[in-house]
XYZ file of C-alpha atoms in Angstrom:
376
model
C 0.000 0.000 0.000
C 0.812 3.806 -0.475
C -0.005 6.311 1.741
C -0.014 10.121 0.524
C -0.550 12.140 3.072
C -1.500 16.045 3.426
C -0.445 17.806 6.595
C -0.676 21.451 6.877
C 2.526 21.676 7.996
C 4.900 18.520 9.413
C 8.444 18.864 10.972
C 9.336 16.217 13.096
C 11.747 18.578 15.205
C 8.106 20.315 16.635
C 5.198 18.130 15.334
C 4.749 14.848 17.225
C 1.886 13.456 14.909
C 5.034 12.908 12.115
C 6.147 9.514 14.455
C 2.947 7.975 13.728
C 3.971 7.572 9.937
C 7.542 5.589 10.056
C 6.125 2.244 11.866
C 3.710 1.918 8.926
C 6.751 0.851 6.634
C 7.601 -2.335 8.759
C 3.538 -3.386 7.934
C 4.482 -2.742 4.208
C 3.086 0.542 3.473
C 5.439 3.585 1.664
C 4.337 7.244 2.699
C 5.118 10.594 1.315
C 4.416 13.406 2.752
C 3.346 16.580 1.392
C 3.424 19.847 3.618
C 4.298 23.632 4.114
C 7.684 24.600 5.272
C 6.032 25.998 8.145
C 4.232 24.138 11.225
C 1.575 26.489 11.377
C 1.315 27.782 15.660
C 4.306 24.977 16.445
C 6.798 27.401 15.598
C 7.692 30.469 13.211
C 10.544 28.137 12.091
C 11.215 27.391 7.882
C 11.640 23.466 7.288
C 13.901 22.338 4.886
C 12.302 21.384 0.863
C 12.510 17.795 1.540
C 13.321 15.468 4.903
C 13.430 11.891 4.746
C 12.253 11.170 8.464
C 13.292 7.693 8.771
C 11.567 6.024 5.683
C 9.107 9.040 5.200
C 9.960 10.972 2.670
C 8.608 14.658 3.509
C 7.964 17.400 0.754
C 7.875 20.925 1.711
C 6.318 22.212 -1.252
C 4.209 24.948 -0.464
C 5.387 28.162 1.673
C 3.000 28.070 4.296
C -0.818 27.083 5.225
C -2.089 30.033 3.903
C -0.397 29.134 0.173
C -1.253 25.672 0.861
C -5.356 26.087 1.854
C -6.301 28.933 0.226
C -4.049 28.562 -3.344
C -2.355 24.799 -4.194
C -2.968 25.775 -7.523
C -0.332 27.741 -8.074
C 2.112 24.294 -7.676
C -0.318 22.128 -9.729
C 2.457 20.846 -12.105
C 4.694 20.113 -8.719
C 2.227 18.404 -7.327
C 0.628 16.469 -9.800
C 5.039 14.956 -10.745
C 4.697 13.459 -7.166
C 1.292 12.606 -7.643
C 2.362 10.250 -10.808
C 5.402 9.384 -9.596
C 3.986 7.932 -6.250
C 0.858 6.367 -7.176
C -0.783 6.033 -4.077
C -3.516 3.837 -3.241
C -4.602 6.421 -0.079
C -4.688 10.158 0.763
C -4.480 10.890 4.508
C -5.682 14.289 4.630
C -5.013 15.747 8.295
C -6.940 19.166 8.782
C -10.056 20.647 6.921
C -7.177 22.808 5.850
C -5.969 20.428 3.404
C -8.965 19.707 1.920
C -8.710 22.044 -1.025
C -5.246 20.369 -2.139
C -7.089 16.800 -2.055
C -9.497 18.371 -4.401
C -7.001 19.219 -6.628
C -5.723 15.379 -6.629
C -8.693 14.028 -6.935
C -9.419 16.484 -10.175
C -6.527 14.186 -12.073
C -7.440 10.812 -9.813
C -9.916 9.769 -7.811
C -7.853 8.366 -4.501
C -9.936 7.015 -1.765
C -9.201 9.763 1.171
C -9.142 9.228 5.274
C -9.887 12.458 7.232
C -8.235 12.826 10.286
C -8.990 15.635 12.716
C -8.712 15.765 16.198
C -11.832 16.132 17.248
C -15.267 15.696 15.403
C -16.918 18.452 18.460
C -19.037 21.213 16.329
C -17.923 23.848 18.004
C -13.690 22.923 17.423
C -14.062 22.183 13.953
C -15.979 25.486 13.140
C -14.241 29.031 13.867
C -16.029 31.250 16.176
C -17.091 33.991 13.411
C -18.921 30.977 11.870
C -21.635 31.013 14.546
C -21.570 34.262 15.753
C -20.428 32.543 19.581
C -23.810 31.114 20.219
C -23.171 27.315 20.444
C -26.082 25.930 19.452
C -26.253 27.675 16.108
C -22.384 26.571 16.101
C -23.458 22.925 16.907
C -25.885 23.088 14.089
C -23.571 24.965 11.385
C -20.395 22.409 13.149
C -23.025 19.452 11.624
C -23.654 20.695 8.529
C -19.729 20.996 7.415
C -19.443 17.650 8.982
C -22.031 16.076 6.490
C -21.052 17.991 3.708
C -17.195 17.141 4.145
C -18.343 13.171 4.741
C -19.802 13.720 1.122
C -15.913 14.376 0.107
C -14.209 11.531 1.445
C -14.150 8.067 1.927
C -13.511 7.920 5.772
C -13.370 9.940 8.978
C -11.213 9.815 12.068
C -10.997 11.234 15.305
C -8.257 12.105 17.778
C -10.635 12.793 20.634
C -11.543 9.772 23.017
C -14.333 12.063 23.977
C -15.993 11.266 20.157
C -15.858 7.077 20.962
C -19.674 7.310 22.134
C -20.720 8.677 19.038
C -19.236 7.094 16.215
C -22.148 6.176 14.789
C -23.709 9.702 14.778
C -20.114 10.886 12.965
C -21.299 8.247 10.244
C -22.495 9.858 7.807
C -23.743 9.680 4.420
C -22.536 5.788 4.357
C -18.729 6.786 5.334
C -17.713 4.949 8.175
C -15.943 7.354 11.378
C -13.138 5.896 13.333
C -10.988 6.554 16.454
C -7.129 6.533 16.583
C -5.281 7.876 19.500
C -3.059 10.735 19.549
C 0.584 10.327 18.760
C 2.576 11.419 20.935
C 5.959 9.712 20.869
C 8.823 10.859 22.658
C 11.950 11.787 20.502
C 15.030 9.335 20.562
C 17.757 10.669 23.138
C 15.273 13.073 24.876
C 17.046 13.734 28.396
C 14.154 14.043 31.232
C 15.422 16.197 34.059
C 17.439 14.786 36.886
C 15.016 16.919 39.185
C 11.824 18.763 39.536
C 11.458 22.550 40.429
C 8.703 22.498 43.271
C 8.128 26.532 42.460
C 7.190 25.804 38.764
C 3.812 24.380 36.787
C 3.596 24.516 32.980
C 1.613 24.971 30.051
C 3.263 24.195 26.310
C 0.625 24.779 23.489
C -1.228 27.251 20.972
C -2.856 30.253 22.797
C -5.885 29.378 20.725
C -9.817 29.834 21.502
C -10.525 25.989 22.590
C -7.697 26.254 25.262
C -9.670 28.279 26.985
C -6.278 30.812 28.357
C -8.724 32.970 29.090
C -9.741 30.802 32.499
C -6.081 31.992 33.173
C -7.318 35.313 34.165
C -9.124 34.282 36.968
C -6.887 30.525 38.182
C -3.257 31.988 38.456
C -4.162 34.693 41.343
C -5.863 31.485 43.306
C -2.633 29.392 42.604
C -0.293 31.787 43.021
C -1.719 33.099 46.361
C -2.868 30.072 48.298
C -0.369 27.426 47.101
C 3.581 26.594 47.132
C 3.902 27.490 43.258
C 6.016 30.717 42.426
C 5.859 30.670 38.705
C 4.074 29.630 35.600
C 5.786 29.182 32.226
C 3.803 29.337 29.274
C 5.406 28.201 25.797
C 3.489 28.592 22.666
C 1.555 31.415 20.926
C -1.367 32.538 19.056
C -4.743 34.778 19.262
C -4.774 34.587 23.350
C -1.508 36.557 23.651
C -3.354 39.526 25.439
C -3.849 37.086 28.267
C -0.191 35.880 28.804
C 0.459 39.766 28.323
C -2.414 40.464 31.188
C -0.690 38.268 33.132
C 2.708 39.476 33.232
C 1.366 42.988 33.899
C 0.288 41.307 37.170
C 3.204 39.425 38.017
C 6.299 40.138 36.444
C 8.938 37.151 36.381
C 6.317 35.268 37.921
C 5.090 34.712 34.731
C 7.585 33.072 32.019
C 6.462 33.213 28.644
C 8.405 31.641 25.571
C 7.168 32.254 22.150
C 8.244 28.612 20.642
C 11.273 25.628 21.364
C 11.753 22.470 19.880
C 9.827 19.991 21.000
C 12.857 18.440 22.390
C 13.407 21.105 24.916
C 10.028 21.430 25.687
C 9.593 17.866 27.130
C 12.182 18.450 28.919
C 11.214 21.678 30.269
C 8.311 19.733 31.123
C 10.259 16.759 32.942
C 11.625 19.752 35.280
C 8.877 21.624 36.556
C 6.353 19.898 39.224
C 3.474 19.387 37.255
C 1.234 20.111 34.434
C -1.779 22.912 33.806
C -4.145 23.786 31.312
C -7.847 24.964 31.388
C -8.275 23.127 27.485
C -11.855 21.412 27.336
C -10.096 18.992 24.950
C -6.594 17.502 25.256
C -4.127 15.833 22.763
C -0.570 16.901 22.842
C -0.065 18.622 26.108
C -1.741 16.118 27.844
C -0.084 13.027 26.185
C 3.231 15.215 26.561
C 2.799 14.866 30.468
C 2.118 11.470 30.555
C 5.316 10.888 29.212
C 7.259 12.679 30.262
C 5.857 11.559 34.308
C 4.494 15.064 34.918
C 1.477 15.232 37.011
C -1.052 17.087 35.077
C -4.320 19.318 36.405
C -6.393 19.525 33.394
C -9.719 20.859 35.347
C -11.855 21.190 31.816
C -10.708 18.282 29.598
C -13.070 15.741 28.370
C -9.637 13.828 27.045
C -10.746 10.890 28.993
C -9.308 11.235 32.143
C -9.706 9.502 35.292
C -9.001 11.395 38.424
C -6.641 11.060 40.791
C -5.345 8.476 38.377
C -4.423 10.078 35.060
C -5.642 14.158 36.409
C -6.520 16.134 38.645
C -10.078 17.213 37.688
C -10.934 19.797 40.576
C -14.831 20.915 39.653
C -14.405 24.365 41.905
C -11.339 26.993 42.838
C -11.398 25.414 46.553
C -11.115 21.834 44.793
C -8.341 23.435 43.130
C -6.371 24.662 45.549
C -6.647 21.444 47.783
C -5.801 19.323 44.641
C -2.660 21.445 44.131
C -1.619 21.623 47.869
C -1.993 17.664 48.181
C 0.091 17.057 45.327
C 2.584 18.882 47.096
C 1.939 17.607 50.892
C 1.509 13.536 49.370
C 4.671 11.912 47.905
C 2.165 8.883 47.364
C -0.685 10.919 45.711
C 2.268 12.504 43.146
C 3.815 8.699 42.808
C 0.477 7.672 41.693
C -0.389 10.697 39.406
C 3.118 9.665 37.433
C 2.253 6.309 37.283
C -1.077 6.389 35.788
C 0.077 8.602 33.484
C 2.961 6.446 32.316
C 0.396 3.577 31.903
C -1.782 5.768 29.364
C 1.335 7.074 27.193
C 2.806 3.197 26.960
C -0.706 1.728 26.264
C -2.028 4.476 24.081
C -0.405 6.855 22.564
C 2.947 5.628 21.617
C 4.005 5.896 17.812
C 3.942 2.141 17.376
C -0.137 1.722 18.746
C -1.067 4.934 17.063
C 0.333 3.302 13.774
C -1.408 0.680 14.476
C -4.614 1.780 14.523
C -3.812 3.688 11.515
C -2.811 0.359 9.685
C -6.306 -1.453 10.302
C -8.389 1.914 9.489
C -6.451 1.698 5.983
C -7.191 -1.492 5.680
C -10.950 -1.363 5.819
C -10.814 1.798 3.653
C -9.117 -0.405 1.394
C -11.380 -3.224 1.461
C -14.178 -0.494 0.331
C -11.975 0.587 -2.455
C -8.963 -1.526 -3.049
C -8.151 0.572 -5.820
C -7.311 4.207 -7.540
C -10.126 4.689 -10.474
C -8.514 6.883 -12.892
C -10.853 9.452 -14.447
């Protein structure tokens, strides 16, 4: 089998989704890659034309996500050379972003096409402009592009354990929706820190609408005034930048905000402070990132899942909060068992070898439904 797939951007030194792709070769299937040079929010930081990341072989063709969504035209003949050249029996298209460039394909040869986003909720896959912030005209417009887009492709999947219920709701129009975990692989000769700073918690991600940074505003005063912590770093950015800037207004040093790193450094910025925070309602990366990195992780919002005390804290009210943070601190046992239950989630879940996996059995039953390219 061959596997073409369509990120928006994919650079394996910031986007962990990329070590999903190289265990497929060992189950026979080739993939190339085509991307932008640049990972979109992961980092302001050009990737090279072409990477072969161990096996995959990664083209950078377009300049950015902007060239790539809004204009793939303008590299037809580029594309279409790799297109003939590869001949592959799949497109994995991953984002609603790349959909326009599988239309393109699919103009010269019609390619059964999986589409994976990371999480079928209404109100993620739609901007906020789209429904005016009321959700239940967002929930209704969020189901219409869902049924329209099924109408595209030949498959759906979802990235969000929080979708497993309704699977059979995703399925429409006769295309079947599946679950695969998020990948979340740590990179080879990542260094975890010898030690943990007891003054520090963390947040590494976009400052983007469904991470809710906003909730920030009102949080970091309780934490920072009624518990042990001293300082929060922040690494990412985004649309939510006024509230980091808020922040620091407030608190100074206190508040430790870094625009982008490698992902490399940032797990093991993570491995050093005490534990783990974000107000997302969702999860993927960050919250895989903790797991594996043993960080306990207080996710008060996320529907990732999560069982608490176990693989979260999940405090429902600030004084739930406060005491969840304050135990974590005052009960070597309670932390032990935070790190271990988050250990067993990243071996049994979310490593690159389970993730491709899953990935392997979706493309086979896409393939069973059409084992082959019909040329137009």
């Amino acid at each position: 089998m061959k596997v073409l797939a369509l990120y928006p951007g994919l650079n394996p030194k910031f986007d962990e989704v990329a070590y999903a792709l190289p265990p497929l070769l060992k189950h026979g299937v080739s993939v190339r890659v085509i991307t932008s040079r640049i990972s979109a929010l992961k980092s302001t930081e050009e990737g090279s034309d072409f990477d072969n990341f161990m096996g995959v072989q990664i083209f950078r063709l377009f300049r950015d996500l902007k060239q790539m969504s809004h204009a793939p035209e303008l590299l037809h003949d580029e594309v279409m050379k790799l297109l003939e050249e590869f001949n592959p029996d799949l497109l994995l298209v991953n984002s609603f972003h790349c959909l326009p460039l599988m239309r393109m394909l699919q103009k010269r040869r019609r390619i059964p096409a999986v589409l994976r986003v990371e999480s079928a909720d209404p109100l993620i896959i739609l901007q906020r402009r789209y429904y005016l912030g009321w959700p239940a005209l967002g929930r209704l417009v969020g189901r219409m592009k869902w049924w329209r887009i099924a109408g595209e492709v030949d498959a759906l999947m979802t990235n969000d354990p929080a979708d497993l219920p309704d699977l059979g709701r995703f399925s429409v129009r006769q295309k079947q929706a599946y679950y695969s975990a998020h990948c979340a692989q740590r990179p080879d000769g990542l260094q975890l820190a010898a030690a943990r700073d007891k003054s520090e918690m963390i947040y590494i991600g976009s400052l983007i609408r469904h991470k809710n940074c906003q909730a920030w505003l009102k949080t970091v005063p309780l934490i920072f005034d009624h518990t042990p912590v001293e300082r929060f770093t922040i690494i990412g950015r985004g649309a939510y930048q006024h509230v980091v800037d808020d922040l620091k207004k407030r608190y100074g040093d206190r508040i430790n905000h870094i625009a982008g790193v490698s992902r490399q450094e940032a797990l093991e910025r993570m491995s050093g402070a005490y534990f783990s925070y974000t107000e997302s309602t969702s999860g993927w990366g960050f919250l895989c990132d903790s797991w594996s990195t043993n960080t306990p992780l207080l996710c008060p919002q996320s529907t990732f899942s999560i069982v608490p005390g176990w693989t979260g804290m999940m405090p429902r009210s600030p004084d739930q909060l406060i005491a969840n943070i304050r135990r974590l601190y005052a009960d070597p046992d309670y932390y032990q068992g935070m790190q271990e239950g988050g250990r067993i989630r990243y071996v049994s879940e979310h490593t690159a070898e389970i993730v491709s996996q899953q990935y392997m059995q979706i493309f086979r039953e896409v393939g069973m439904v059409n084992p082959t390219p019909l040329n137009k």
